[in-house]
mmCIF file of C-alpha atoms in Angstrom:
data_model
loop_
_atom_site.group_PDB
_atom_site.id
_atom_site.type_symbol
_atom_site.label_atom_id
_atom_site.label_comp_id
_atom_site.label_asym_id
_atom_site.label_seq_id
_atom_site.Cartn_x
_atom_site.Cartn_y
_atom_site.Cartn_z
ATOM 1 C CA ASP A 17 65.207 238.079 63.849
ATOM 2 C CA ARG A 18 63.896 240.968 66.364
ATOM 3 C CA LEU A 19 65.618 239.120 69.295
ATOM 4 C CA VAL A 20 69.223 239.672 68.092
ATOM 5 C CA ASN A 21 71.489 242.367 69.119
ATOM 6 C CA ASP A 22 71.679 245.550 66.865
ATOM 7 C CA ALA A 23 74.765 244.627 64.927
ATOM 8 C CA VAL A 24 73.215 241.372 63.791
ATOM 9 C CA ARG A 25 70.024 243.032 63.139
ATOM 10 C CA THR A 26 71.749 245.322 60.734
ATOM 11 C CA GLU A 27 73.557 242.680 59.191
ATOM 12 C CA ILE A 28 70.124 240.783 58.686
ATOM 13 C CA ALA A 29 68.502 243.905 57.140
ATOM 14 C CA GLU A 30 71.574 244.325 54.768
ATOM 15 C CA MET A 31 71.233 240.718 53.607
ATOM 16 C CA ASN A 32 67.625 241.130 53.111
ATOM 17 C CA ALA A 33 68.125 244.461 51.160
ATOM 18 C CA LEU A 34 70.651 242.694 48.867
ATOM 19 C CA GLY A 35 68.307 239.564 48.676
ATOM 20 C CA ILE A 36 70.574 237.172 50.519
ATOM 21 C CA ALA A 37 69.082 234.377 52.568
ATOM 22 C CA ALA A 38 69.395 235.381 55.999
ATOM 23 C CA ILE A 39 68.003 232.127 57.323
ATOM 24 C CA GLY A 40 70.140 230.785 60.341
ATOM 25 C CA ARG A 41 71.810 234.278 61.078
ATOM 26 C CA SER A 42 69.605 234.906 64.192
ATOM 27 C CA TRP A 43 69.818 231.415 65.219
ATOM 28 C CA ALA A 44 73.658 231.744 65.101
ATOM 29 C CA ASP A 45 73.532 234.639 67.398
ATOM 30 C CA ALA A 46 71.429 232.802 69.773
ATOM 31 C CA VAL A 47 74.033 229.667 69.716
ATOM 32 C CA ILE A 48 76.858 232.155 70.463
ATOM 33 C CA THR A 49 74.930 233.781 73.293
ATOM 34 C CA ASP A 50 74.120 230.329 74.863
ATOM 35 C CA VAL A 51 77.404 228.698 74.514
ATOM 36 C CA ALA A 52 79.020 231.492 76.537
ATOM 37 C CA GLY A 53 77.708 229.929 79.708
ATOM 38 C CA TRP A 54 78.445 226.355 78.910
ATOM 39 C CA ALA A 55 80.768 224.399 80.994
ATOM 40 C CA ASP A 56 81.413 221.879 78.076
ATOM 41 C CA GLU A 57 84.527 221.636 76.263
ATOM 42 C CA PHE A 58 84.901 220.744 72.623
ATOM 43 C CA ASP A 59 88.171 220.128 70.629
ATOM 44 C CA THR A 60 86.442 220.037 67.101
ATOM 45 C CA VAL A 61 83.299 221.412 65.603
ATOM 46 C CA VAL A 62 81.744 220.711 62.266
ATOM 47 C CA ILE A 63 79.553 223.161 60.686
ATOM 48 C CA SER A 64 77.690 221.923 57.668
ATOM 49 C CA CYS A 65 76.170 224.385 55.328
ATOM 50 C CA GLY A 66 74.113 225.936 53.510
ATOM 51 C CA PRO A 67 72.396 227.848 54.610
ATOM 52 C CA PHE A 68 75.333 229.997 54.786
ATOM 53 C CA ALA A 69 74.221 232.695 57.357
ATOM 54 C CA TYR A 70 75.536 230.883 60.282
ATOM 55 C CA LEU A 71 79.263 230.420 59.113
ATOM 56 C CA ASP A 72 80.219 232.937 61.648
ATOM 57 C CA LEU A 73 79.710 230.189 64.311
ATOM 58 C CA ALA A 74 83.334 228.962 63.231
ATOM 59 C CA ARG A 75 85.039 231.933 64.706
ATOM 60 C CA ALA A 76 82.836 232.304 67.578
ATOM 61 C CA LEU A 77 83.276 228.496 68.638
ATOM 62 C CA ARG A 78 86.917 228.601 68.079
ATOM 63 C CA GLU A 79 87.161 231.586 70.337
ATOM 64 C CA ARG A 80 84.888 230.231 73.006
ATOM 65 C CA PHE A 81 86.294 226.622 73.048
ATOM 66 C CA GLY A 82 89.739 226.912 71.668
ATOM 67 C CA CYS A 83 88.764 224.179 69.102
ATOM 68 C CA ARG A 84 89.190 223.264 65.597
ATOM 69 C CA ALA A 85 86.495 224.230 63.077
ATOM 70 C CA ILE A 86 85.747 222.267 60.189
ATOM 71 C CA LEU A 87 83.207 223.788 57.469
ATOM 72 C CA ASP A 88 81.220 221.099 55.505
ATOM 73 C CA PHE A 89 79.829 222.700 52.347
ATOM 74 C CA ARG A 90 77.063 221.008 50.637
ATOM 75 C CA ASP A 91 76.964 223.545 47.898
ATOM 76 C CA PRO A 92 78.950 226.404 46.695
ATOM 77 C CA TYR A 93 78.102 229.887 48.144
ATOM 78 C CA ALA A 94 79.205 233.109 46.262
ATOM 79 C CA GLY A 95 80.625 230.983 43.373
ATOM 80 C CA ASP A 96 77.624 228.834 42.877
ATOM 81 C CA PRO A 97 77.265 228.457 39.173
ATOM 82 C CA ARG A 98 73.563 227.710 39.464
ATOM 83 C CA MET A 99 72.880 231.179 40.674
ATOM 84 C CA GLU A 100 73.055 234.507 39.094
ATOM 85 C CA TYR A 101 74.697 236.881 41.484
ATOM 86 C CA GLY A 102 76.001 240.104 40.565
ATOM 87 C CA GLY A 103 77.267 243.470 41.819
ATOM 88 C CA ALA A 104 76.681 244.213 45.619
ATOM 89 C CA LYS A 105 75.031 240.951 46.257
ATOM 90 C CA HIS A 106 78.103 238.929 44.915
ATOM 91 C CA ARG A 107 80.500 241.090 46.714
ATOM 92 C CA TRP A 108 78.829 240.736 50.071
ATOM 93 C CA MET A 109 78.546 237.091 49.654
ATOM 94 C CA LEU A 110 82.199 236.594 48.626
ATOM 95 C CA ASP A 111 83.317 238.670 51.411
ATOM 96 C CA HIS A 112 81.281 236.871 53.893
ATOM 97 C CA GLU A 113 82.454 233.404 52.472
ATOM 98 C CA CYS A 114 86.113 234.270 52.292
ATOM 99 C CA ARG A 115 86.034 235.865 55.774
ATOM 100 C CA THR A 116 84.320 232.910 57.485
ATOM 101 C CA VAL A 117 86.225 230.210 55.679
ATOM 102 C CA ALA A 118 89.633 231.991 56.843
ATOM 103 C CA ASP A 119 88.213 231.559 60.257
ATOM 104 C CA ALA A 120 88.188 227.834 60.008
ATOM 105 C CA ASP A 121 90.729 225.103 60.029
ATOM 106 C CA VAL A 122 89.429 222.671 57.443
ATOM 107 C CA LEU A 123 87.008 223.175 54.420
ATOM 108 C CA LEU A 124 85.303 220.044 53.142
ATOM 109 C CA ALA A 125 83.186 220.060 50.093
ATOM 110 C CA VAL A 126 81.384 217.310 48.177
ATOM 111 C CA ASN A 127 83.581 217.433 45.160
ATOM 112 C CA GLN A 128 86.572 219.096 43.426
ATOM 113 C CA GLN A 129 84.345 221.470 41.474
ATOM 114 C CA CYS A 130 82.791 222.953 44.705
ATOM 115 C CA LEU A 131 86.267 223.179 46.368
ATOM 116 C CA ASP A 132 87.495 225.337 43.362
ATOM 117 C CA VAL A 133 84.901 227.903 43.788
ATOM 118 C CA ILE A 134 84.493 228.302 47.537
ATOM 119 C CA ALA A 135 86.539 231.173 48.976
ATOM 120 C CA PRO A 136 89.007 231.591 46.203
ATOM 121 C CA GLY A 137 92.305 232.823 47.463
ATOM 122 C CA VAL A 138 91.748 231.721 51.158
ATOM 123 C CA THR A 139 94.546 229.349 52.169
ATOM 124 C CA ILE A 140 92.989 226.769 54.168
ATOM 125 C CA ARG A 141 93.245 222.809 54.228
ATOM 126 C CA ARG A 142 90.861 221.486 51.699
ATOM 127 C CA ALA A 143 89.282 218.158 50.985
ATOM 128 C CA SER A 144 86.701 216.710 48.691
ATOM 129 C CA VAL A 145 84.631 214.298 50.751
ATOM 130 C CA PRO A 146 81.658 212.850 48.701
ATOM 131 C CA ASN A 147 79.517 212.130 51.769
ATOM 132 C CA GLY A 148 80.623 215.376 53.622
ATOM 133 C CA TYR A 149 82.135 213.140 56.498
ATOM 134 C CA ASP A 150 85.684 211.811 56.407
ATOM 135 C CA GLU A 151 87.127 209.948 59.255
ATOM 136 C CA VAL A 152 90.630 211.098 58.175
ATOM 137 C CA PHE A 153 89.696 214.345 59.497
ATOM 138 C CA ILE A 154 87.081 213.657 61.972
ATOM 139 C CA ASP A 155 88.236 210.489 63.911
ATOM 140 C CA PRO A 156 91.828 211.921 65.076
ATOM 141 C CA ALA A 157 89.733 214.255 67.080
ATOM 142 C CA TRP A 158 88.293 211.453 69.152
ATOM 143 C CA ARG A 159 91.317 209.288 69.393
ATOM 144 C CA GLY A 160 92.478 208.806 72.958
ATOM 145 C CA ARG A 161 89.501 210.794 74.453
ATOM 146 C CA ASP A 162 87.168 209.388 76.973
ATOM 147 C CA LEU A 163 83.579 210.273 75.728
ATOM 148 C CA ARG A 164 81.877 209.027 78.891
ATOM 149 C CA GLY A 165 81.081 211.220 81.777
ATOM 150 C CA ASP A 166 80.968 210.396 85.379
ATOM 151 C CA ASP A 167 77.524 208.776 84.834
ATOM 152 C CA ASP A 168 78.918 206.613 82.109
ATOM 153 C CA ARG A 169 76.799 208.167 79.269
ATOM 154 C CA ILE A 170 78.415 209.193 75.926
ATOM 155 C CA ARG A 171 77.671 212.995 75.145
ATOM 156 C CA LEU A 172 76.585 213.834 71.616
ATOM 157 C CA VAL A 173 75.686 217.191 70.177
ATOM 158 C CA TYR A 174 73.883 216.890 66.783
ATOM 159 C CA SER A 175 71.889 219.906 65.526
ATOM 160 C CA GLY A 176 70.653 218.657 62.209
ATOM 161 C CA THR A 177 69.036 215.766 60.218
ATOM 162 C CA VAL A 178 70.879 212.834 58.444
ATOM 163 C CA TYR A 179 68.359 213.183 55.727
ATOM 164 C CA ARG A 180 65.210 215.504 55.428
ATOM 165 C CA THR A 181 63.085 212.677 57.065
ATOM 166 C CA TRP A 182 65.506 211.481 59.639
ATOM 167 C CA GLY A 183 65.461 213.270 63.067
ATOM 168 C CA MET A 184 67.799 212.945 66.071
ATOM 169 C CA GLU A 185 65.856 209.976 67.079
ATOM 170 C CA ASP A 186 66.557 208.165 64.000
ATOM 171 C CA LEU A 187 70.499 208.873 64.299
ATOM 172 C CA VAL A 188 70.448 207.452 67.950
ATOM 173 C CA GLU A 189 68.518 204.337 67.071
#
């Protein structure tokens, strides 16, 4: 967290003071800095969360690549009924959630109950997708596109795990 710019460091300090998980916020800043120099182009990005501190990537990647951003929520954030958020903590989380969801194009959640409590009042295309991926939204982005480069290799960017025990190697296999 010490390697980020002053604005992000201040935001992380504020999150920590309120007891909000800041995991991923400094990572998001590093991603934003790194992709500024990429020659690659993307027409769609899918950001799965939580953690939620890197939701700002939606806006940054849309601005950088002119792409669509799909937010895939595994759990509710500010409106999580399992958590007892109150006062300034809840207000900060709700503001962050609403602001970042408004910066995206599509909001996915694992069920209707999650969709109902995520970013209330924010008008955005919403869908419940039990497994977090729906070819109705994702596949049209790939239709008609040649995914192979000059060297005939397919480019895939994947920054997570399929399951906690599955890494990138397992996905490729």
